[in-house]
Coordinates of C-alpha atoms in Angstrom, one line a residue:
Chain A
X1143 CA 0.0 -0.1 -0.1
X1144 CA 1.3 3.5 -0.8
X1145 CA 1.1 6.3 1.6
X1146 CA -1.9 8.3 0.5
X1147 CA -1.7 12.0 1.3
X1148 CA -4.5 14.6 1.3
X1149 CA -3.7 17.8 0.0
X1150 CA -6.0 20.4 0.6
X1151 CA -5.9 23.6 -1.1
X1152 CA -8.0 26.5 0.3
X1153 CA -9.8 28.2 -2.3
X1154 CA -12.7 30.1 -0.6
X1155 CA -13.1 31.4 3.1
X1156 CA -14.8 33.8 4.8
X1157 CA -13.6 37.3 5.0
X1158 CA -11.7 38.6 8.1
X1159 CA -14.0 41.7 7.8
X1160 CA -16.8 39.6 8.3
X1161 CA -17.9 38.1 11.5
X1162 CA -19.0 34.3 12.0
X1163 CA -22.6 35.1 12.4
X1164 CA -24.9 34.0 9.6
X1165 CA -27.1 36.7 8.0
X1166 CA -31.2 36.9 8.2
X1167 CA -31.2 38.2 4.6
X1168 CA -33.8 35.8 2.7
X1169 CA -32.8 33.2 0.2
X1170 CA -31.7 34.9 -3.0
X1171 CA -31.5 38.2 -1.7
X1172 CA -28.0 40.2 -2.9
X1173 CA -27.3 42.0 0.4
X1174 CA -25.1 39.1 1.3
X1175 CA -23.3 39.4 -2.1
X1176 CA -22.7 43.2 -1.4
X1177 CA -21.5 42.3 2.0
X1178 CA -19.1 39.9 0.8
X1179 CA -17.6 42.2 -1.8
X1180 CA -17.1 45.4 0.5
X1181 CA -15.6 42.5 3.2
X1182 CA -13.1 41.4 0.4
X1183 CA -12.1 44.9 -0.6
X1184 CA -11.5 46.2 2.8
X1185 CA -9.4 43.0 3.5
X1186 CA -7.5 43.1 0.4
X1187 CA -6.8 47.2 1.2
X1188 CA -5.5 46.0 4.6
X1189 CA -7.9 48.9 6.2
X1190 CA -10.3 46.7 8.6
X1191 CA -8.8 48.2 11.7
X1192 CA -9.0 51.7 10.3
X1193 CA -12.8 51.4 8.8
X1194 CA -15.9 52.6 10.4
X1195 CA -19.3 51.7 9.0
X1196 CA -22.8 53.2 9.3
X1197 CA -25.5 50.7 8.9
X1198 CA -29.2 52.0 7.5
X1199 CA -32.6 51.7 8.3
X1200 CA -34.0 48.9 6.3
X1201 CA -33.0 45.2 5.6
X1202 CA -29.6 45.8 6.1
X1203 CA -29.9 47.1 9.9
X1204 CA -28.2 44.6 10.9
X1205 CA -25.1 45.2 9.1
X1206 CA -23.1 46.1 12.2
X1207 CA -23.7 42.3 13.2
X1208 CA -22.2 41.2 10.1
X1209 CA -19.2 43.3 9.5
X1210 CA -16.1 42.7 11.9
X1211 CA -15.1 46.6 12.3
X1212 CA -16.5 49.3 14.2
X1213 CA -20.1 50.5 13.2
X1214 CA -22.9 52.6 14.2
X1215 CA -26.5 52.6 13.4
X1216 CA -28.1 55.5 11.5
X1217 CA -31.6 56.7 11.8
X1218 CA -33.4 56.5 8.4
X1219 CA -31.7 58.2 5.7
X1220 CA -29.4 60.0 7.8
X1221 CA -26.4 57.9 7.2
X1222 CA -24.3 60.4 5.2
X1223 CA -24.9 62.9 7.7
X1224 CA -23.8 60.9 10.2
X1225 CA -20.8 59.5 8.3
X1226 CA -19.7 63.6 7.6
X1227 CA -19.6 64.0 11.4
X1228 CA -17.6 60.7 11.8
X1229 CA -15.3 61.3 9.1
X1230 CA -14.8 65.3 10.4
X1231 CA -13.2 64.2 13.5
X1232 CA -11.8 61.2 12.0
X1233 CA -10.2 62.3 9.0
X1234 CA -7.7 59.4 8.4
X1235 CA -10.0 56.4 9.3
X1236 CA -12.3 55.0 6.2
X1237 CA -15.8 55.7 6.6
X1238 CA -18.5 54.2 4.7
X1239 CA -22.3 54.2 4.6
X1240 CA -24.6 51.1 3.4
X1241 CA -27.8 52.1 2.2
X1242 CA -31.1 51.0 0.7
X1243 CA -32.9 53.0 -2.1
X1244 CA -35.7 54.2 0.4
X1245 CA -33.4 55.1 2.8
X1246 CA -30.9 57.1 0.3
X1247 CA -33.4 58.3 -2.5
X1248 CA -36.6 59.3 -0.2
X1249 CA -36.2 60.0 3.0
X1250 CA -32.5 60.8 3.1
X1251 CA -32.2 62.4 -0.3
X1252 CA -31.3 65.7 1.1
X1253 CA -28.4 64.3 3.3
X1254 CA -27.0 62.1 0.4
X1255 CA -27.3 65.4 -2.2
X1256 CA -25.4 67.5 0.3
X1257 CA -23.1 65.2 1.2
X1258 CA -22.0 64.5 -2.4
X1259 CA -22.2 68.4 -2.8
X1260 CA -19.6 69.1 0.0
X1261 CA -17.5 66.6 -1.6
X1262 CA -17.5 64.7 1.6
X1263 CA -14.6 62.2 1.4
X1264 CA -16.7 59.2 2.3
X1265 CA -18.0 56.0 0.6
X1266 CA -21.6 55.1 0.0
X1267 CA -22.8 51.6 -1.4
X1268 CA -26.0 52.5 -2.3
X1269 CA -28.4 49.1 -2.6
X1270 CA -31.3 49.7 -5.5
X1271 CA -33.8 46.7 -5.5
X1272 CA -36.8 49.1 -6.4
X1273 CA -38.4 48.2 -3.3
X1274 CA -38.9 48.6 0.4
X1275 CA -37.9 45.4 1.7
X1276 CA -38.1 45.2 5.5
X1277 CA -41.5 47.1 5.8
X1278 CA -42.7 44.2 3.4
X1279 CA -42.5 45.5 -0.3
X1280 CA -43.8 48.9 -0.7
X1281 CA -43.1 51.5 -3.4
X1282 CA -39.6 52.9 -3.3
X1283 CA -38.5 56.0 -5.1
X1284 CA -36.8 53.6 -7.4
X1285 CA -39.7 51.5 -8.0
X1286 CA -40.4 51.1 -11.9
X1287 CA -43.4 52.4 -13.5
X1288 CA -45.8 49.4 -14.0
X1289 CA -44.5 47.7 -10.9
X1290 CA -46.8 45.9 -8.3
X1291 CA -45.9 46.3 -4.8
X1292 CA -48.0 46.3 -1.6
X1293 CA -48.5 50.0 -1.8
X1294 CA -48.8 50.3 -5.5
X1295 CA -51.1 47.0 -6.1
X1296 CA -52.3 47.8 -9.4
X1297 CA -48.6 49.0 -10.3
X1298 CA -46.9 52.2 -9.9
X1299 CA -48.7 54.5 -12.0
X1300 CA -46.7 57.7 -12.9
X1301 CA -49.5 60.0 -13.3
X1302 CA -50.3 59.2 -9.4
X1303 CA -46.7 58.5 -8.0
X1304 CA -44.5 60.1 -10.5
X1305 CA -41.3 58.9 -11.8
X1306 CA -38.4 56.6 -10.7
X1307 CA -35.4 58.7 -9.1
X1308 CA -32.3 57.8 -10.7
X1309 CA -29.8 58.7 -8.3
X1310 CA -26.4 58.3 -10.0
X1311 CA -27.6 60.5 -12.9
X1312 CA -28.5 63.1 -10.3
X1313 CA -25.6 62.9 -7.7
X1314 CA -23.1 62.9 -11.1
X1315 CA -24.3 66.7 -11.4
X1316 CA -22.8 67.7 -8.3
X1317 CA -19.2 69.3 -8.6
X1318 CA -18.7 67.8 -5.3
X1319 CA -19.0 64.2 -6.4
X1320 CA -15.9 62.4 -7.5
X1321 CA -16.4 58.5 -8.4
X1322 CA -20.3 57.8 -9.0
X1323 CA -20.9 54.7 -10.6
X1324 CA -23.8 52.1 -11.1
X1325 CA -23.3 48.3 -11.4
X1326 CA -25.2 45.1 -11.1
X1327 CA -25.1 42.0 -9.2
X1328 CA -27.3 39.8 -11.6
X1329 CA -24.5 37.7 -12.7
X1330 CA -20.9 36.5 -12.1
X1331 CA -19.6 39.0 -14.4
X1332 CA -21.3 41.7 -13.1
X1333 CA -20.3 40.8 -9.6
X1334 CA -16.7 41.0 -10.4
X1335 CA -17.3 44.3 -12.2
X1336 CA -18.8 45.9 -9.1
X1337 CA -16.2 44.8 -7.0
X1338 CA -13.5 46.5 -8.9
X1339 CA -16.0 49.5 -8.4
X1340 CA -16.2 48.9 -4.8
X1341 CA -12.3 49.0 -4.6
X1342 CA -12.2 52.1 -6.7
X1343 CA -14.5 53.9 -4.4
X1344 CA -12.8 53.1 -1.2
X1345 CA -9.4 53.7 -3.1
X1346 CA -10.7 57.4 -3.7
X1347 CA -11.4 57.8 -0.2
X1348 CA -8.0 56.7 1.0
X1349 CA -6.4 59.0 -1.4
X1350 CA -8.7 61.9 -0.2
X1351 CA -10.1 62.3 -3.6
X1352 CA -13.3 63.2 -2.1
X1353 CA -17.2 61.3 -2.5
X1354 CA -17.9 58.2 -3.9
X1355 CA -20.7 56.1 -4.4
X1356 CA -21.4 52.6 -5.9
X1357 CA -24.9 51.8 -6.9
X1358 CA -25.7 47.9 -7.0
X1359 CA -28.7 46.9 -8.6
X1360 CA -30.0 44.2 -6.2
X1361 CA -32.7 41.8 -5.9
X1362 CA -35.7 41.2 -3.6
X1363 CA -37.2 38.1 -4.5
X1364 CA -39.3 37.7 -1.6
X1365 CA -41.0 41.1 -2.1
X1366 CA -41.3 41.0 -5.6
X1367 CA -42.8 37.6 -5.5
X1368 CA -40.2 35.6 -7.8
X1369 CA -38.0 32.7 -7.2
X1370 CA -34.2 33.5 -6.8
X1371 CA -33.5 32.8 -10.6
X1372 CA -36.4 35.0 -11.9
X1373 CA -35.6 37.8 -9.9
X1374 CA -31.7 38.0 -10.9
X1375 CA -33.1 37.7 -14.5
X1376 CA -35.3 40.6 -13.7
X1377 CA -32.5 42.7 -12.5
X1378 CA -30.5 41.6 -15.7
X1379 CA -33.6 42.9 -18.0
X1380 CA -35.8 45.3 -16.4
X1381 CA -33.4 47.0 -13.9
X1382 CA -30.6 47.3 -16.4
X1383 CA -33.0 49.0 -18.7
X1384 CA -34.1 51.5 -16.6
X1385 CA -31.0 52.0 -14.5
X1386 CA -28.2 51.5 -17.0
X1387 CA -24.6 50.5 -15.8
X1388 CA -21.9 52.6 -16.1
X1389 CA -19.5 55.4 -14.9
X1390 CA -21.6 58.7 -14.0
X1391 CA -18.6 60.5 -12.7
X1392 CA -15.2 59.9 -12.8
X1393 CA -13.2 62.9 -11.8
X1394 CA -10.1 63.8 -13.5
X1395 CA -7.9 63.1 -10.4
X1396 CA -9.2 59.5 -10.3
X1397 CA -8.5 59.0 -14.1
X1398 CA -5.0 59.9 -13.0
X1399 CA -4.8 57.3 -10.0
X1400 CA -2.7 54.3 -10.4
X1401 CA -3.9 51.6 -8.7
X1402 CA -7.6 50.1 -9.1
X1403 CA -9.7 49.7 -11.7
X1404 CA -13.1 51.4 -12.9
X1405 CA -14.5 47.9 -13.7
Chain B
X548 CA -9.2 86.4 32.9
X549 CA -11.1 89.9 32.8
X550 CA -14.7 90.8 32.5
X551 CA -15.5 91.8 29.2
X552 CA -19.0 92.6 27.4
X553 CA -20.4 89.9 25.9
X554 CA -23.4 88.8 23.7
X555 CA -25.3 85.7 24.8
X556 CA -24.8 83.9 21.8
X557 CA -21.1 84.5 21.4
X558 CA -20.5 84.0 25.0
X559 CA -21.8 80.2 25.0
X560 CA -20.1 79.6 21.8
X561 CA -16.9 80.9 22.9
X562 CA -17.4 79.0 26.5
X563 CA -17.8 75.9 24.5
X564 CA -14.6 76.4 22.6
X565 CA -12.9 76.9 26.0
X566 CA -14.6 73.8 27.3
X567 CA -12.7 71.5 24.4
X568 CA -15.5 71.5 22.3
X569 CA -13.8 69.8 19.0
X570 CA -16.4 69.7 16.7
X571 CA -19.8 72.1 15.9
X572 CA -22.4 71.4 13.4
X573 CA -25.4 73.8 12.8
X574 CA -27.9 75.7 11.0
X575 CA -28.6 79.6 10.7
X576 CA -31.7 80.5 12.5
X577 CA -32.8 83.5 14.5
X578 CA -32.3 84.3 17.5
X579 CA -29.5 82.0 17.9
X580 CA -27.4 82.8 14.3
X581 CA -24.4 84.6 16.1
X582 CA -23.2 81.4 17.9
X583 CA -23.1 79.7 14.3
X584 CA -21.0 82.7 13.1
X585 CA -18.8 82.8 16.1
X586 CA -17.9 79.0 15.7
X587 CA -17.2 79.7 11.9
X588 CA -14.5 81.9 12.5
X589 CA -13.2 80.2 15.8
X590 CA -13.2 76.8 15.2
X591 CA -11.1 76.6 12.0
X592 CA -8.5 79.1 13.7
X593 CA -8.1 76.3 16.5
X594 CA -8.0 73.4 13.8
X595 CA -11.5 72.2 14.9
X596 CA -14.5 71.3 12.9
X597 CA -17.1 73.7 12.1
X598 CA -19.5 72.6 9.6
X599 CA -22.7 74.5 8.5
X600 CA -25.2 71.5 7.6
X601 CA -27.9 71.7 4.9
X602 CA -30.7 71.5 8.0
X603 CA -31.1 71.1 11.6
X604 CA -31.7 67.0 10.7
X605 CA -28.4 67.1 9.5
X606 CA -26.9 68.9 11.9
X607 CA -28.2 66.7 14.8
X608 CA -27.1 63.6 12.8
X609 CA -23.3 65.0 12.0
X610 CA -23.2 65.5 16.1
X611 CA -24.6 62.1 16.4
X612 CA -21.9 61.0 14.1
X613 CA -18.9 62.7 15.6
X614 CA -20.3 61.8 19.5
X615 CA -19.6 58.3 18.2
X616 CA -16.2 59.3 18.0
X617 CA -15.9 60.4 21.3
X618 CA -15.3 63.9 21.0
X619 CA -16.7 66.7 22.7
X620 CA -19.4 67.8 20.2
X621 CA -22.4 70.5 20.1
X622 CA -25.1 72.1 18.2
X623 CA -27.4 75.4 19.0
X624 CA -30.5 76.4 17.6
X625 CA -33.9 77.7 18.1
X626 CA -37.3 76.5 18.6
X627 CA -38.3 75.4 15.2
X628 CA -35.0 73.9 14.5
X629 CA -34.9 71.8 17.8
X630 CA -37.8 70.4 16.7
X631 CA -36.4 69.3 13.4
X632 CA -33.5 67.7 15.8
X633 CA -36.0 65.5 17.7
X634 CA -35.3 62.5 16.0
X635 CA -31.5 62.4 16.0
X636 CA -31.6 63.5 19.8
X637 CA -33.7 60.5 20.3
X638 CA -31.1 58.4 18.8
X639 CA -28.2 60.0 20.5
X640 CA -30.4 59.2 23.9
X641 CA -31.1 55.6 22.8
X642 CA -27.1 55.4 22.0
X643 CA -26.4 57.0 25.2
X644 CA -23.8 59.5 23.5
X645 CA -22.7 62.5 25.4
X646 CA -24.0 65.9 23.4
X647 CA -24.5 69.2 24.5
X648 CA -27.2 71.5 22.7
X649 CA -28.1 74.9 23.2
X650 CA -32.0 76.1 22.6
X651 CA -32.4 79.6 22.4
X652 CA -36.1 79.7 22.4
X653 CA -38.4 82.0 20.4
X654 CA -42.2 82.4 20.0
X655 CA -44.4 79.8 18.7
X656 CA -45.9 77.7 18.0
X657 CA -45.1 77.2 13.8
X658 CA -42.9 79.7 12.5
X659 CA -44.3 82.1 15.2
X660 CA -41.6 84.9 15.8
X661 CA -38.2 85.8 16.6
X662 CA -38.9 87.2 20.3
X663 CA -38.0 85.6 23.6
X664 CA -40.3 82.8 24.7
X665 CA -40.2 79.9 27.3
X666 CA -42.7 78.1 25.3
X667 CA -40.7 74.9 24.7
X668 CA -40.1 73.9 28.5
X669 CA -42.4 70.8 28.0
X670 CA -40.8 69.6 24.6
X671 CA -37.3 69.8 26.0
X672 CA -37.6 68.9 29.5
X673 CA -40.1 66.2 29.5
X674 CA -37.8 64.4 26.6
X675 CA -39.0 65.7 23.2
X676 CA -38.2 63.2 20.8
X677 CA -39.8 59.8 20.6
X678 CA -39.0 57.0 23.4
X679 CA -38.5 57.0 27.2
X680 CA -35.6 59.4 27.8
X681 CA -34.7 62.3 29.6
X682 CA -32.2 64.9 29.0
X683 CA -30.4 66.8 31.5
X684 CA -31.5 70.7 31.1
X685 CA -30.2 73.7 32.6
X686 CA -31.7 77.3 32.3
X687 CA -29.4 80.3 32.7
X688 CA -30.8 83.6 33.5
X689 CA -27.7 85.9 32.4
X690 CA -24.7 85.8 30.0
X691 CA -22.2 84.7 33.0
X692 CA -24.5 81.8 33.9
X693 CA -24.6 81.0 30.3
X694 CA -21.1 80.5 30.3
X695 CA -20.5 78.8 33.3
X696 CA -23.4 76.1 32.3
X697 CA -22.3 75.8 29.0
X698 CA -18.8 74.5 30.5
X699 CA -20.6 72.4 32.9
X700 CA -22.9 70.5 30.3
X701 CA -19.9 69.3 28.5
X702 CA -18.6 67.6 31.7
X703 CA -22.3 66.5 33.0
X704 CA -22.9 64.8 29.3
X705 CA -19.6 63.1 29.6
X706 CA -20.1 62.0 33.3
X707 CA -23.7 60.3 32.4
X708 CA -23.3 59.6 28.6
X709 CA -26.1 61.6 28.1
X710 CA -27.6 64.7 26.4
X711 CA -27.4 68.2 28.3
X712 CA -29.7 70.8 26.8
X713 CA -29.2 74.3 27.7
X714 CA -32.6 76.0 27.6
X715 CA -32.2 79.8 27.0
X716 CA -34.2 82.4 25.1
X717 CA -34.0 85.0 22.6
X718 CA -33.3 87.7 25.1
X719 CA -30.6 85.6 26.7
X720 CA -29.2 84.7 23.2
X721 CA -29.0 88.5 22.5
X722 CA -28.3 90.3 25.2
X723 CA -25.2 91.9 26.0
X724 CA -23.5 91.8 29.5
X725 CA -20.0 92.1 31.2
X726 CA -19.1 88.4 31.8
X727 CA -15.7 86.3 32.4
X728 CA -14.7 83.4 30.1
X729 CA -13.3 80.2 31.2
X730 CA -9.4 79.5 30.5
X731 CA -8.5 77.5 27.2
X732 CA -9.0 73.6 27.5
X733 CA -7.5 71.9 24.8
X734 CA -9.2 69.2 22.6
X735 CA -9.0 65.7 23.9
X736 CA -6.1 63.9 22.1
X737 CA -6.8 60.8 20.0
X738 CA -5.4 58.2 22.3
X739 CA -7.6 59.9 24.9
X740 CA -10.9 59.2 23.3
X741 CA -13.1 57.2 25.7
X742 CA -13.0 53.2 25.0
X743 CA -16.4 52.8 23.7
X744 CA -15.8 55.5 21.0
X745 CA -15.8 54.2 17.1
X746 CA -11.9 55.1 16.2
X747 CA -11.2 51.6 13.9
X748 CA -11.0 48.4 16.0
X749 CA -7.4 48.3 16.0
X750 CA -6.3 45.2 18.2
X751 CA -9.8 44.9 19.9
X752 CA -13.1 44.0 19.3
X753 CA -15.2 46.0 17.3
X754 CA -17.3 48.7 19.1
X755 CA -20.9 49.1 17.8
X756 CA -23.0 52.2 18.5
X757 CA -26.9 51.8 17.9
X758 CA -30.2 52.2 19.6
X759 CA -31.7 49.2 18.0
X760 CA -32.9 46.3 20.1
X761 CA -35.4 44.1 18.2
X762 CA -36.0 42.0 21.2
X763 CA -38.3 44.1 23.8
X764 CA -36.6 42.4 26.9
X765 CA -33.4 44.2 25.6
X766 CA -34.9 47.3 24.8
X767 CA -36.3 47.1 28.2
X768 CA -32.8 46.6 29.9
X769 CA -31.7 49.8 27.9
X770 CA -34.8 51.8 29.2
X771 CA -34.3 50.4 32.7
X772 CA -30.3 51.5 32.7
X773 CA -31.5 55.1 31.4
X774 CA -33.8 55.0 34.5
X775 CA -31.2 54.1 36.7
X776 CA -29.1 56.8 35.1
X777 CA -31.9 59.3 35.6
X778 CA -32.1 58.4 39.3
X779 CA -28.5 58.7 39.9
X780 CA -28.9 62.6 38.0
X781 CA -32.0 63.1 40.1
X782 CA -29.8 62.4 43.3
X783 CA -26.7 64.5 42.3
X784 CA -27.5 67.6 39.7
X785 CA -30.3 69.4 41.1
X786 CA -29.4 72.9 40.9
X787 CA -31.4 76.1 41.9
X788 CA -30.7 80.0 43.2
X789 CA -33.0 81.3 45.7
X790 CA -33.4 85.0 47.1
X791 CA -35.1 86.2 50.0
X792 CA -37.0 82.8 51.0
X793 CA -36.1 82.7 54.6
X794 CA -38.9 84.6 55.9
X795 CA -41.1 84.7 52.9
X796 CA -45.1 84.3 53.1
X797 CA -45.0 84.3 49.0
X798 CA -42.6 82.4 47.0
X799 CA -42.2 83.1 43.2
X800 CA -41.0 80.4 41.0
X801 CA -39.6 81.4 37.7
X802 CA -36.8 79.8 35.6
X803 CA -34.3 81.6 33.3
X804 CA -35.4 85.4 32.0
X805 CA -38.7 85.1 33.8
X806 CA -36.7 84.3 37.1
X807 CA -34.3 87.3 36.6
X808 CA -37.3 89.6 35.8
X809 CA -39.1 88.4 38.9
X810 CA -36.1 89.2 40.8
X811 CA -36.8 92.9 40.0
X812 CA -40.2 92.6 41.0
X813 CA -39.4 90.9 44.4
X814 CA -36.8 93.7 45.4
X815 CA -39.8 96.0 44.8
X816 CA -42.4 94.1 46.7
X817 CA -39.8 94.0 49.5
X818 CA -39.5 97.5 49.5
X819 CA -43.6 97.7 50.2
X820 CA -43.1 95.5 52.9
X821 CA -44.4 92.2 51.1
X822 CA -42.6 89.3 52.4
X823 CA -41.7 87.6 49.1
X824 CA -38.8 85.5 47.9
X825 CA -37.6 83.9 44.7
X826 CA -37.0 80.2 43.8
X827 CA -35.4 80.1 40.3
X828 CA -34.8 76.3 39.1
X829 CA -31.3 76.0 37.2
X830 CA -31.5 72.2 36.5
X831 CA -35.1 72.0 35.0
X832 CA -34.6 68.5 34.6
X833 CA -34.0 67.2 37.1
X834 CA -36.2 69.5 38.8
X835 CA -36.1 70.7 42.5
X836 CA -39.1 68.8 43.6
X837 CA -37.9 68.2 47.2
X838 CA -37.1 72.0 47.3
X839 CA -40.8 73.0 46.0
X840 CA -42.1 70.3 48.3
X841 CA -40.5 72.3 51.7
X842 CA -41.7 75.6 50.3
X843 CA -45.3 74.1 50.5
X844 CA -44.3 73.8 54.6
X845 CA -43.0 77.2 54.8
X846 CA -45.1 79.7 52.6
X847 CA -48.9 80.5 52.3
X848 CA -48.9 80.7 48.3
X849 CA -46.9 80.2 45.3
X850 CA -46.7 82.2 42.2
X851 CA -45.3 80.7 39.4
X852 CA -44.1 83.3 36.6
X853 CA -43.2 81.9 32.9
X854 CA -42.9 83.3 29.3
X855 CA -45.3 80.6 28.3
X856 CA -49.0 79.5 29.1
X857 CA -47.9 77.8 32.2
X858 CA -45.6 74.7 31.3
X859 CA -43.2 74.7 34.4
X860 CA -46.3 75.1 36.5
X861 CA -47.1 71.4 36.3
X862 CA -43.9 70.2 37.8
X863 CA -44.4 72.9 40.8
X864 CA -48.0 71.5 41.2
X865 CA -46.4 68.1 41.6
X866 CA -43.9 69.4 44.5
X867 CA -46.8 71.2 46.2
X868 CA -48.8 68.1 46.3
X869 CA -52.0 70.6 46.3
X870 CA -51.2 71.5 50.3
X871 CA -51.3 75.5 49.1
X872 CA -52.4 77.7 46.3
X873 CA -50.7 78.3 43.3
X874 CA -51.3 81.4 41.0
X875 CA -49.9 81.6 37.4
X876 CA -49.0 84.6 35.6
X877 CA -47.4 84.0 32.1
X878 CA -47.0 86.4 28.8
X879 CA -46.9 84.0 25.7
X880 CA -46.1 84.5 21.8
X881 CA -42.7 86.2 22.4
X882 CA -43.9 88.9 25.0
X883 CA -41.4 89.5 27.8
X884 CA -43.4 90.5 31.3
X885 CA -42.3 93.7 33.0
X886 CA -41.2 93.6 36.3
X887 CA -44.4 95.7 37.0
X888 CA -46.4 93.3 35.7
X889 CA -45.0 90.8 38.2
X890 CA -45.1 92.9 40.9
X891 CA -48.7 93.7 40.6
X892 CA -49.5 89.5 40.8
X893 CA -47.4 89.6 43.7
X894 CA -49.7 92.6 45.1
X895 CA -52.7 90.6 43.9
X896 CA -51.5 87.2 45.9
X897 CA -50.5 89.2 48.5
X898 CA -53.4 91.0 49.3
X899 CA -55.4 87.3 49.3
X900 CA -53.3 85.5 51.3
X901 CA -53.6 88.4 54.2
X902 CA -57.3 88.6 53.8
X903 CA -57.3 84.6 54.3

């Protein structure tokens, strides 16, 4: 008998920037992917011990339990203002907010606009899934025309509810915004691009180049009434059509940066 | 430090700087704007943080963020602006963070006007934001006291990890008086920030600052901790001034500017031989119930004077427990009572209680 040796190669492990806790997110929800991408970027940059996160009100309210770093919990929509206060007295730390569409584009519209307008040197991860998740599937400012939600049971009627808000397009008009891009999480290729953009956004902050935001088109199978696969397909088709992917604002200083990639 | 002629709004702002305030976030609103302007010049000069926010909502959330970092931080505003801050204040209370806020009250409700008022007593003293909490509330009656209480407010906020609100009114913000500022205190070094603060989890487990407790039993535990803290505050932090109460048959109870006006009226009444004294609560929370209770044993009648429709009056009633008559004189909507009006009320009370 020959001596049989087992060789194990570690190809995947939990990021140091995540805790051991399992998340409460629904099956098929892309919050887990967003968390993972942010954690990988923070690990790769080696800044976990210098990073402070701000959790939103919404499904990601427990983000502070899942990220293995200093964290604060904001009031609904106010994370950018809170991040401003934290960053101004901690200019050497990395400060990021994690916000949903109701949080950022509705109740916190003023805070995100002015934080971007000031060129606040923070990073915003913006989860756009076109619905209010935690309260059970009501219309968001990003809900698509015709999309059924529990508060638009016949579909979003633009005569009554107006049009969806495209936050990347709006914020990219502000001189203070440095890096504003939209990516999607509906397949592997796009997830890889999303990670590159998140890395770039954190690099922008590390180099003191100002406000950075990555919008991530995300799925909510539970509240959309779809299977996980159907939901991802809907992101890739309907949401990408309504919210085109791309770089909406990349300041000249960022284009001159050596490291990182725009995706 | 020698006395100098100082405007209330400038004085409290400079006092906060000298107390080691490292960051100020605010929004212009009359009659407190001079404080924001003072901060906008002085804080950058000293290498500290000043930021004019896009709203009072944002300002208080910036305060919330900076407080998470364990620095001395404050804001100031006036009644309508403070209403907008209530959401953030509730989160700060729930997160047990030390924060100082100055409220220069003006006439209301609604947009009201920019004249001095005490109409926000109930809102500020009883809590203000949603949920079960009380801030420490201090009411100055002069520019000097405004300075002294501002410095004290930072120490109290940190001692109890709670909100301290200085409740003043438009006249105190706008008046100029000779007063003495304290010595300059440096801001705390990064290494000296408290162990609970968010500074990056270097070589330690992460700190989380939140007011979210999904399990009611956990939230109740927080509420009980806040209650225990309040009991300690009520035992240790009651502040009041009194004048000529030793032989008084009538006690006037009034805070802040009303207290100061009442003081003039009482001196005039004494000249007429009326045995009247003044109790001026300085800490509105914790309220000096025990001293009020004692007054119920020693005087015949109480006169409460306020620049509102009778808000502190409720707390005086609690202290008196129905044992002696309490009358009330108030002016509302930004009208400041004259000492003569208060004197007239004292005379009325006196003729009534002498007749009985």
